[in-house]
mmCIF file of C-alpha atoms and ligand atoms in Angstrom:
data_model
loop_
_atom_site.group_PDB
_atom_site.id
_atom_site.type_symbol
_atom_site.label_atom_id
_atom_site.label_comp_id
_atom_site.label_asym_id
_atom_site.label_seq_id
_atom_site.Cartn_x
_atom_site.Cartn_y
_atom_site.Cartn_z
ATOM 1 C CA UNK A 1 -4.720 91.140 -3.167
ATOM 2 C CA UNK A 2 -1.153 92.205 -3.936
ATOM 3 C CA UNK A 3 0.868 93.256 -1.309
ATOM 4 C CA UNK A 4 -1.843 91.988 1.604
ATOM 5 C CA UNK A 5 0.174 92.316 4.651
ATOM 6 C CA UNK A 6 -1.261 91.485 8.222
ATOM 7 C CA UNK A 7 -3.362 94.181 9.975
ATOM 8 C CA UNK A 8 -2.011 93.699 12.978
ATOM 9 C CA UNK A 9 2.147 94.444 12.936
ATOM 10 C CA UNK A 10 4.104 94.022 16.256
ATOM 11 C CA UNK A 11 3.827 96.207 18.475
ATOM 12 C CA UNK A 12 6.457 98.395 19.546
ATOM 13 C CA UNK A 13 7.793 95.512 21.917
ATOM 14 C CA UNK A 14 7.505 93.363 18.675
ATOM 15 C CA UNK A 15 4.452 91.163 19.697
ATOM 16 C CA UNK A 16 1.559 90.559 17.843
ATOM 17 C CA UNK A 17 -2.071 91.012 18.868
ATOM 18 C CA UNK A 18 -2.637 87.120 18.386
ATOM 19 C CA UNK A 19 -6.250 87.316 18.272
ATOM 20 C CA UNK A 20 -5.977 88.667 14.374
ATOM 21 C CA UNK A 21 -3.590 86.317 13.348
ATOM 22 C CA UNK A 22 -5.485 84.421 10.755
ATOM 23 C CA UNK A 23 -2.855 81.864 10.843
ATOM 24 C CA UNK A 24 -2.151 81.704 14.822
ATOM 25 C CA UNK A 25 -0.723 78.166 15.487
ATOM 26 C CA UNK A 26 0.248 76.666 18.785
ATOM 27 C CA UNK A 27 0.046 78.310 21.683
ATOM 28 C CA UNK A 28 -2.360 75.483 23.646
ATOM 29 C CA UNK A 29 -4.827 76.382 20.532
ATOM 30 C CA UNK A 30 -6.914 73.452 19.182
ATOM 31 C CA UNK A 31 -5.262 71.440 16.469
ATOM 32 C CA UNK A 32 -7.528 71.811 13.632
ATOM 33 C CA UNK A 33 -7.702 72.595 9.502
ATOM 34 C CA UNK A 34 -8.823 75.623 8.456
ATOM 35 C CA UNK A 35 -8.904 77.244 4.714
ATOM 36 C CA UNK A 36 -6.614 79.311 3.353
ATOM 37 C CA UNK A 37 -7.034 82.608 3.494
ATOM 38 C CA UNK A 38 -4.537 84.270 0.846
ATOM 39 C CA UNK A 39 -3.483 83.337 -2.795
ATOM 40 C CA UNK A 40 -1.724 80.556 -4.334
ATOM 41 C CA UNK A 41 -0.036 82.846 -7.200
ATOM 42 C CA UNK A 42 0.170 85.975 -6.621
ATOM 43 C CA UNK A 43 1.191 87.537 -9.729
ATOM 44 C CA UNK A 44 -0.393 90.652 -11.286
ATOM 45 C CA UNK A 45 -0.046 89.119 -14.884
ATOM 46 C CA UNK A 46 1.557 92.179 -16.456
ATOM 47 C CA UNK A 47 4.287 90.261 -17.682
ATOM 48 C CA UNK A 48 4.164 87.231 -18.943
ATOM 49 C CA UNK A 49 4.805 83.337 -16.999
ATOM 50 C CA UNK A 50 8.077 82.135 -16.995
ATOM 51 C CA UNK A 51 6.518 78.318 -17.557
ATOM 52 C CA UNK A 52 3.435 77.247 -19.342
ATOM 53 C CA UNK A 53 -0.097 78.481 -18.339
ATOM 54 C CA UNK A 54 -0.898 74.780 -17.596
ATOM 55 C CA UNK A 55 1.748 74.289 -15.377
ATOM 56 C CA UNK A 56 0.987 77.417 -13.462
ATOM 57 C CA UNK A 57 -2.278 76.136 -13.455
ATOM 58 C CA UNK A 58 -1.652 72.752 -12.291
ATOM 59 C CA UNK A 59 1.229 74.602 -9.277
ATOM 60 C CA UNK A 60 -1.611 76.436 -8.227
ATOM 61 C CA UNK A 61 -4.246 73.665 -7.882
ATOM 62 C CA UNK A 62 -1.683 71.233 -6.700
ATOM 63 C CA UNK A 63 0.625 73.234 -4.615
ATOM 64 C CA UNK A 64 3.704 72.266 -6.637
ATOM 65 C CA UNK A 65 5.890 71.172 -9.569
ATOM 66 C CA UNK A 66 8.629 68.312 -10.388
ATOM 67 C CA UNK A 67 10.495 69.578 -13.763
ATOM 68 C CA UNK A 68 13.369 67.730 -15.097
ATOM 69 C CA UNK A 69 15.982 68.593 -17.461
ATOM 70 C CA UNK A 70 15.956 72.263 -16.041
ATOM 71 C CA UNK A 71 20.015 71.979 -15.544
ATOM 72 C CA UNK A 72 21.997 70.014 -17.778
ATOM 73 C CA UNK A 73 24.427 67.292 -17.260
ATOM 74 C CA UNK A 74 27.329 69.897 -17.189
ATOM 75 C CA UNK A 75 26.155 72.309 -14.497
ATOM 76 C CA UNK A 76 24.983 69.450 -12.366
ATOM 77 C CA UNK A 77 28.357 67.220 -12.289
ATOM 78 C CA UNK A 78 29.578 71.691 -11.066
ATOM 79 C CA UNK A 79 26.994 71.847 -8.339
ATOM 80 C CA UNK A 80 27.983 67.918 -7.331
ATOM 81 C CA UNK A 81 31.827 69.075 -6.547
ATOM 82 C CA UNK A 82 30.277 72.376 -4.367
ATOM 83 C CA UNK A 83 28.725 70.080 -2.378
ATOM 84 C CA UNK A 84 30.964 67.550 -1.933
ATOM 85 C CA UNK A 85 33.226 70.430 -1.175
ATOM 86 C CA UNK A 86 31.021 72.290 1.543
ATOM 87 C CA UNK A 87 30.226 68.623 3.354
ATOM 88 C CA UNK A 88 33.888 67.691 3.704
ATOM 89 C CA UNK A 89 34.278 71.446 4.849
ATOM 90 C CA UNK A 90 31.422 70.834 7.733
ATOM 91 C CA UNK A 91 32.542 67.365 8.698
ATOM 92 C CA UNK A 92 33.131 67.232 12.144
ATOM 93 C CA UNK A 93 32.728 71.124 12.289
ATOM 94 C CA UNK A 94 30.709 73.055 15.279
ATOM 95 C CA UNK A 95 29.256 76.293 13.253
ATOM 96 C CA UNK A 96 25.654 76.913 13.787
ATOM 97 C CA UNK A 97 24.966 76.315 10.470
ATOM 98 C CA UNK A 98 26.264 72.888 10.424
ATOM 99 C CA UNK A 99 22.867 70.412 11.480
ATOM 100 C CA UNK A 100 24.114 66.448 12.304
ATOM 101 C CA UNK A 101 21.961 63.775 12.441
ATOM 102 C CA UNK A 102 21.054 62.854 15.947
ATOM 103 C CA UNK A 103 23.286 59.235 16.743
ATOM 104 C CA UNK A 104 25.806 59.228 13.400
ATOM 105 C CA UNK A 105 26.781 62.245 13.561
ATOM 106 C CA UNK A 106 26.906 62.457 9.886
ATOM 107 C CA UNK A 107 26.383 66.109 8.333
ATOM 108 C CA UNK A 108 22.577 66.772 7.722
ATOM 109 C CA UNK A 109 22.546 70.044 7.110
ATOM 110 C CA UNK A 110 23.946 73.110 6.346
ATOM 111 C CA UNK A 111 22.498 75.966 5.854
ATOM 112 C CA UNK A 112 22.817 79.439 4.627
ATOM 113 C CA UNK A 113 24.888 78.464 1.880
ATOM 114 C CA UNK A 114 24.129 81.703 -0.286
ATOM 115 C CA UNK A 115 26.710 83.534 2.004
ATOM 116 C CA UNK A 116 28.993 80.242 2.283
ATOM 117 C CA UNK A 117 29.053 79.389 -1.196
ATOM 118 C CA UNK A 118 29.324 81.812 -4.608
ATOM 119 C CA UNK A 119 27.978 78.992 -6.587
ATOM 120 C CA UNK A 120 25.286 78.549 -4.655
ATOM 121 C CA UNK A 121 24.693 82.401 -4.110
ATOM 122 C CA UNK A 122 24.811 82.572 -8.112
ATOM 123 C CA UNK A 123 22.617 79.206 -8.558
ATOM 124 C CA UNK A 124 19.516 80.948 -5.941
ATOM 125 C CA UNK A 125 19.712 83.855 -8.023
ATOM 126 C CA UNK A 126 19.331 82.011 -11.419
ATOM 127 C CA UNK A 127 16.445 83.452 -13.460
ATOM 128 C CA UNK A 128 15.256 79.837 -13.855
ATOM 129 C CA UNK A 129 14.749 79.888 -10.178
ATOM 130 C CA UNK A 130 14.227 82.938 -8.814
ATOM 131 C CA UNK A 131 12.870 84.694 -12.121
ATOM 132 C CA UNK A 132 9.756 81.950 -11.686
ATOM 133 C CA UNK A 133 9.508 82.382 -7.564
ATOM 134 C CA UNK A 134 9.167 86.319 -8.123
ATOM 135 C CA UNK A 135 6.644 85.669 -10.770
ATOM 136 C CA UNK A 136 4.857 83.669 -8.853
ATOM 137 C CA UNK A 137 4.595 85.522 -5.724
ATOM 138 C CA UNK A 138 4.104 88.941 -7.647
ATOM 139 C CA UNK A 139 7.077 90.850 -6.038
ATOM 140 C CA UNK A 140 11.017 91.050 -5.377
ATOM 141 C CA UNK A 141 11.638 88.037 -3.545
ATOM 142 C CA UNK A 142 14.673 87.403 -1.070
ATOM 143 C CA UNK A 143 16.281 84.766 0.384
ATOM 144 C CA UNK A 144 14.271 83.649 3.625
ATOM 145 C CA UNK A 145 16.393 80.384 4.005
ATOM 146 C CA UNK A 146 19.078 78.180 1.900
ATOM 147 C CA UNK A 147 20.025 74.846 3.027
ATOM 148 C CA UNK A 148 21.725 71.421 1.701
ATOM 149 C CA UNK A 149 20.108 68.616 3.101
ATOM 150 C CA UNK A 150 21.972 65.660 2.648
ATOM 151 C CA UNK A 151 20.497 62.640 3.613
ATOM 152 C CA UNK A 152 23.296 60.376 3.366
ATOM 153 C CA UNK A 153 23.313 56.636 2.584
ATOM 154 C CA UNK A 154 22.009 54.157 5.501
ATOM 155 C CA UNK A 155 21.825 57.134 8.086
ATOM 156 C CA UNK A 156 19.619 59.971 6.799
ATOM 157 C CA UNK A 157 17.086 60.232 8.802
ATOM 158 C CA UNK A 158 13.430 61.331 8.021
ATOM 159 C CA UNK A 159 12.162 64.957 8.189
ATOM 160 C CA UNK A 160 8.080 64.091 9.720
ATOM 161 C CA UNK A 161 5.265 65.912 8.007
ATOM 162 C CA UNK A 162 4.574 69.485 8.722
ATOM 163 C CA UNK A 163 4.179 72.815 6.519
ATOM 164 C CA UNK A 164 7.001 75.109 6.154
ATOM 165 C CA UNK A 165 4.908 78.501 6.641
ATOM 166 C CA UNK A 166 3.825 76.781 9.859
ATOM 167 C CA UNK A 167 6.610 76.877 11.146
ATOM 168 C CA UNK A 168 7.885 80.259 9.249
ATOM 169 C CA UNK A 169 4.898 82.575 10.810
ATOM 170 C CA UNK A 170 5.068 80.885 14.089
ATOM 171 C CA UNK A 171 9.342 81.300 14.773
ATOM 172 C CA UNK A 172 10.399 83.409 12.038
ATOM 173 C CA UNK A 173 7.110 85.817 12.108
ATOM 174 C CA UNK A 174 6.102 85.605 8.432
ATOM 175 C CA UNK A 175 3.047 86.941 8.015
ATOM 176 C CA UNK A 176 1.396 85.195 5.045
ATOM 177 C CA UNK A 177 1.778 82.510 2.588
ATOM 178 C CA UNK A 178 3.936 84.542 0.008
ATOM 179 C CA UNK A 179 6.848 82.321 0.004
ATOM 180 C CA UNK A 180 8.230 79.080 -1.690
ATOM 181 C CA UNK A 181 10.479 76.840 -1.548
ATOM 182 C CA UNK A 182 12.509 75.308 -4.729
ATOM 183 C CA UNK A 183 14.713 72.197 -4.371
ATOM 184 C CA UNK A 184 17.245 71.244 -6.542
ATOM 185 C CA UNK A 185 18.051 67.208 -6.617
ATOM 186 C CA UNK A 186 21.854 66.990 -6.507
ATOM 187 C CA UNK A 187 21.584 63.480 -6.358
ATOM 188 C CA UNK A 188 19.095 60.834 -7.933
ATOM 189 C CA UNK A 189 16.056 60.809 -5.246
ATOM 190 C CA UNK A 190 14.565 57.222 -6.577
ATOM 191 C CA UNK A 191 11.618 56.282 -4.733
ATOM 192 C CA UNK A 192 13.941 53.932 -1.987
ATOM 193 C CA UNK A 193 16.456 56.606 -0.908
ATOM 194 C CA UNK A 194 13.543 58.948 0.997
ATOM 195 C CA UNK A 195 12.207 61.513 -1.692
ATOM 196 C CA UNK A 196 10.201 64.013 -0.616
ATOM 197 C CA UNK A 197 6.145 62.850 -0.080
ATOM 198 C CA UNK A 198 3.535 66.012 -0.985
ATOM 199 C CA UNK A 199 0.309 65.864 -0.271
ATOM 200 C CA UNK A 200 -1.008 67.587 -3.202
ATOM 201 C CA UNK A 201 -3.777 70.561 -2.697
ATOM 202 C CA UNK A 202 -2.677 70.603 1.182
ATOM 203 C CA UNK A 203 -1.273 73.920 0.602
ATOM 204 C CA UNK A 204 -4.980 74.938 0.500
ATOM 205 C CA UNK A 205 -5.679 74.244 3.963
ATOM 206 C CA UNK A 206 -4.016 75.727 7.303
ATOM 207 C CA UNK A 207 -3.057 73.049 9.342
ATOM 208 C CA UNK A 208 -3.132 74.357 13.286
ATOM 209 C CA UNK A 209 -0.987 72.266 15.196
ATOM 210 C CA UNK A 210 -1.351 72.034 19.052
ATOM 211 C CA UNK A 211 1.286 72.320 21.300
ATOM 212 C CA UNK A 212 3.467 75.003 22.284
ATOM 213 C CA UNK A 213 7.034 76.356 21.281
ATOM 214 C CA UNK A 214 10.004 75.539 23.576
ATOM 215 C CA UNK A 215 12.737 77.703 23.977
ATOM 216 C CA UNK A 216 15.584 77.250 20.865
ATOM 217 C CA UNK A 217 13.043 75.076 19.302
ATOM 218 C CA UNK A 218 15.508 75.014 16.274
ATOM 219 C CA UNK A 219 18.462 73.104 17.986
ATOM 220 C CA UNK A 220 15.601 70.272 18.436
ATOM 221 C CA UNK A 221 13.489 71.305 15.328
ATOM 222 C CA UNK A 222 16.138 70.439 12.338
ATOM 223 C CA UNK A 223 16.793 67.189 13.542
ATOM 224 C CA UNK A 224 13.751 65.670 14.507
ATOM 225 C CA UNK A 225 10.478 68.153 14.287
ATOM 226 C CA UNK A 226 8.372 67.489 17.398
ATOM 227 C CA UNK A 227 6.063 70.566 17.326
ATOM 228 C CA UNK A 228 4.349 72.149 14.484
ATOM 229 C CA UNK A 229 3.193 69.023 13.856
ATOM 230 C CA UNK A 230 -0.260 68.315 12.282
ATOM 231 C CA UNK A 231 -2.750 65.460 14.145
ATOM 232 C CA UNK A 232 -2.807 62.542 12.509
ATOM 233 C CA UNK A 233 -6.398 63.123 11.595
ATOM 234 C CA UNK A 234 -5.950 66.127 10.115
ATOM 235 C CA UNK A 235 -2.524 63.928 7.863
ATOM 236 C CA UNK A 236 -4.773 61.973 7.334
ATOM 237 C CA UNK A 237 -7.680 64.025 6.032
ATOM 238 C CA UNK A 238 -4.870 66.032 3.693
ATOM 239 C CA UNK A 239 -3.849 62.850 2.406
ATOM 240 C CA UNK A 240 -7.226 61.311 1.701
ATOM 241 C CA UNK A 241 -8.436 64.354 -0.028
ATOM 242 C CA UNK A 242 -5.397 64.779 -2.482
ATOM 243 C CA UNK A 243 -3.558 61.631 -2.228
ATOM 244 C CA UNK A 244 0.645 60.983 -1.690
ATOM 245 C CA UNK A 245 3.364 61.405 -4.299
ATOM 246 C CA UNK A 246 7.018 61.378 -4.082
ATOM 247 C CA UNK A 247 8.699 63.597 -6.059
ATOM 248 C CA UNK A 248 11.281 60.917 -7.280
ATOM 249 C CA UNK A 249 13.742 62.383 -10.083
ATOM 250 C CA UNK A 250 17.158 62.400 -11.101
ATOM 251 C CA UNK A 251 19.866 64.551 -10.053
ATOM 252 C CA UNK A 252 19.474 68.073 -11.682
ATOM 253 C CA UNK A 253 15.396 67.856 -11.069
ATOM 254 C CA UNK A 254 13.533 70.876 -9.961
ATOM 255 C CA UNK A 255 10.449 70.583 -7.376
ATOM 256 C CA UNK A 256 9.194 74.331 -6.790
ATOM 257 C CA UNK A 257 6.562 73.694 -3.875
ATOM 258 C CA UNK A 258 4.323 76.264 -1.686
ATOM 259 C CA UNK A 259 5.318 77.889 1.736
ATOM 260 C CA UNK A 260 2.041 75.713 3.400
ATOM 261 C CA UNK A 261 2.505 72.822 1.258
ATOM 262 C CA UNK A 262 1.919 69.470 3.381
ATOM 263 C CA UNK A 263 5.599 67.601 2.933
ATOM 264 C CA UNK A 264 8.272 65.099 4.501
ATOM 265 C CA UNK A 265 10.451 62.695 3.796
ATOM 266 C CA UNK A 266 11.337 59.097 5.321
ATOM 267 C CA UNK A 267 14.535 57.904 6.453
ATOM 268 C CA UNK A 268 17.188 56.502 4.319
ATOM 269 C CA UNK A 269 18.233 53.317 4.136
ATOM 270 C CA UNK A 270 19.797 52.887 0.934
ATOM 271 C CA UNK A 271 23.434 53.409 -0.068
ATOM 272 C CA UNK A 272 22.394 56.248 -2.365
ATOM 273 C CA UNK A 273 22.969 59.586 -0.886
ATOM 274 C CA UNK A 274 19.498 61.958 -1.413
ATOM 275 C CA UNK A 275 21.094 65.281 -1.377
ATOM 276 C CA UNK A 276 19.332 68.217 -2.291
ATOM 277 C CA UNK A 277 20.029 72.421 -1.866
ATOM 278 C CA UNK A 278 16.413 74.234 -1.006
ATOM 279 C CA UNK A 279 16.310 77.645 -1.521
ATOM 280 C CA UNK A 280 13.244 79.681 0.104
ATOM 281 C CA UNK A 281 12.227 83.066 -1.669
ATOM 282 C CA UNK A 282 10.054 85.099 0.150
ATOM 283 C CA UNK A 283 8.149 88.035 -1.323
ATOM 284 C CA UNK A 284 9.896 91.354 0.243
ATOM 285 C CA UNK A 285 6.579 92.571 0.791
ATOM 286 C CA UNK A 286 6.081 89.599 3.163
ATOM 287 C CA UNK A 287 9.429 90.009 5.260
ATOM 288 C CA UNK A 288 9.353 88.542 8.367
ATOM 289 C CA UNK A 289 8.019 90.123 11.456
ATOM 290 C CA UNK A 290 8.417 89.337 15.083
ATOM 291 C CA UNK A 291 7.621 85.752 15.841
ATOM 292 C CA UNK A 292 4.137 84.692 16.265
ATOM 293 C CA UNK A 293 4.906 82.978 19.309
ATOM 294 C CA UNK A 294 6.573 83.670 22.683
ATOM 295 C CA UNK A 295 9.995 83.155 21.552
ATOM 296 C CA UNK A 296 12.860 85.178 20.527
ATOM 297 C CA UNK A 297 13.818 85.385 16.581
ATOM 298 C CA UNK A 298 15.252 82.539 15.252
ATOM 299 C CA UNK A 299 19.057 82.753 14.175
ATOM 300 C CA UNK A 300 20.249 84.696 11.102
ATOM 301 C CA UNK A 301 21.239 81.589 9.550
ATOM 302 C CA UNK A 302 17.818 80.176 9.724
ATOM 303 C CA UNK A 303 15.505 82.848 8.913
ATOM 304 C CA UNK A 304 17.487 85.821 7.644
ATOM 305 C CA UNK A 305 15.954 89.095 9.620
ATOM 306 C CA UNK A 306 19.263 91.201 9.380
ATOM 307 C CA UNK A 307 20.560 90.867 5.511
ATOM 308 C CA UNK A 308 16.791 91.429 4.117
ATOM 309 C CA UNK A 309 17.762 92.436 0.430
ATOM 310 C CA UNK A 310 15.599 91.325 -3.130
ATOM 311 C CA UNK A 311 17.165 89.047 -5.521
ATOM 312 C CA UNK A 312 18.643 90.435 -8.830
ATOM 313 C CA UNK A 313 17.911 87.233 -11.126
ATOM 314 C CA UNK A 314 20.699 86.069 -12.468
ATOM 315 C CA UNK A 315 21.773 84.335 -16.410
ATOM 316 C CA UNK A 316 24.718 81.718 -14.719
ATOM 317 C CA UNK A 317 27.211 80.536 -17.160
ATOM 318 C CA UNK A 318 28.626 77.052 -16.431
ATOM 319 C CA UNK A 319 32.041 79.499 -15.232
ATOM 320 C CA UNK A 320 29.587 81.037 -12.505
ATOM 321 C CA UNK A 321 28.742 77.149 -10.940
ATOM 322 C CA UNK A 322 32.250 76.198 -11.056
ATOM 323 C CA UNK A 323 33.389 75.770 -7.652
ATOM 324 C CA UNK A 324 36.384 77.840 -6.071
HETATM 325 O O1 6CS B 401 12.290 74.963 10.500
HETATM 326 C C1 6CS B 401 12.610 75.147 9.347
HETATM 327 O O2 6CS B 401 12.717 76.261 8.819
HETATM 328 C C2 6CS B 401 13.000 73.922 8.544
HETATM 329 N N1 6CS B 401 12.300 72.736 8.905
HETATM 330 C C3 6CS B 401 11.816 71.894 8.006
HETATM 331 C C4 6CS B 401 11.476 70.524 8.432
HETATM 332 N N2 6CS B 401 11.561 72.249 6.733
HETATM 333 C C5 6CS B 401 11.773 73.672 6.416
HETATM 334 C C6 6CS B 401 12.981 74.190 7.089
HETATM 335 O O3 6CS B 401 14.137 73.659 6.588
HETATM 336 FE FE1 FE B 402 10.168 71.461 5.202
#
């Protein structure tokens, strides 16, 4: 099944023929949940796994993986300062990249931080990271997306359920479930201050969602995500079938978690910032394409499309996290 790309690439005006799509979304269809139609891992097994066989094991039947102790004390306290740094940088600032939350104002998001940021350039390419994401998706990966999310104290606000690749093949055109996303906890996420919730084995089901795609969906989208958004039946179905966690952990925790994997967050109303960076590798087999929808491409800062180029991983040295 290695490199398994669509049969049916744009054509030359870029648009798909939708009726092959095996993962058309939107578009007035039908909500409903059909199976997945592609592999979990997609590694070729000529070299060995970067983690234990049961914990490949257990991403694949579960969709993800919560690891602690992956960074120590050190290089945490280093990526703490960068983003400290790059929020007091975006405060009040207009730049695409820059998401507020809707009412505060506070900084949400920012994203494309592996061209704002060395450190953060140098921490997606780690071999702890991006060695494991090209292992698991059996080829060169690249940077799709890299964003902080910051959720800060009393005004975070929630990010709904939904599934990335959803949202990926529909705007961004990516063909198949041969991506991941890995988020590193910068901050403690306890179980008050709006850790992520999985629905675990979701990632095994295609979720259509009903509804169509507005124009500049994302300047809606990263604030609060109104389309590509499951029925509650079918939430609830997910969630019956595999249960709820949160992926609660301290600062310096690692959640690796599937393109299609069924995931949100609630609002925050602690005082304790939940601030994480997520880095999306995509296999380069699997760039994106043209949309899957009627839309244009979203932004270069979302979804790269321009700067397509695979990861070299990385061994960081505490100097290569230090900010500035
Ligand atoms: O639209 C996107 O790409 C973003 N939206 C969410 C809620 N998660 C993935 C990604 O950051
Ligand atoms: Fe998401």
């Amino acid at each position: 099944m290695a490199n398994a790309t669509l049969k049916s690439p744009p054509d030359i005006q870029g648009r798909h023929d939708h009726r092959s799509d095996p993962y058309a979304s939107r578009g007035g269809r039908q909500g409903a949940i059909i199976a997945r139609k592609h592999p979990v891992v997609w590694a070729d097994h000529t070299t060995p796994p970067p983690l234990d066989a049961a914990l490949i094991a257990q991403y694949e039947r579960e969709g993800y993986l919560l690891l602690h102790d992956v960074f120590s004390a050190g290089e945490v306290q280093l990526l703490q300062q960068e983003l400290d740094r790059l929020r007091e940088q975006a405060e009040g600032s207009t730049r695409s990249s820059v998401v507020t939350e809707p009412g505060s104002g506070q900084v949400r998001s920012i994203f494309r931080i592996h061209e704002s940021s060395p450190v953060f350039a140098n921490l997606a390419a780690d071999r702890r990271l991006a060695g494991l994401a090209a292992w698991l998706l059996g080829d060169a990966v690249y940077l799709h997306q890299t964003r902080l999310n910051y959720k800060g104290g009393f005004h975070g606000k929630s990010f709904y359920w939904h599934s990335d690749f959803e949202t990926w093949h529909v705007e961004d055109g990516m063909p198949l479930p041969r991506a991941l996303s890995i988020s590193i906890s910068l901050t403690d996420n306890t179980p008050h201050n709006g850790p992520l919730l999985v629905m675990p084995g979701s990632h095994k089901h295609y979720v259509v969602c009903e509804g169509q795609t507005p124009a500049d969906n994302y300047k809606r989208s990263l604030q609060v995500q109104e389309t590509g958004v499951p029925a509650d039946e079918h939430l609830r179905q997910l969630a019956e079938a595999g249960g709820l966690v949160d992926t609660a952990g301290p600062a310096g925790s690692v959640l690796i978690f599937d393109s299609n994997l069924m995931h949100g967050s609630g609002s925050n109303i602690t005082h304790l910032p939940r601030s994480n960076a997520f880095f999306v590798y995509n296999a380069m087999s699997n760039a994106v394409q043209a949309p899957f929808c009627d839309q244009p491409p979203r932004p270069e800062h979302i979804a790269t499309r321009k700067h397509i180029a695979p990861l070299t991983p990385r061994d960081n040295t505490p100097a290569d996290l230090r900010p500035g």
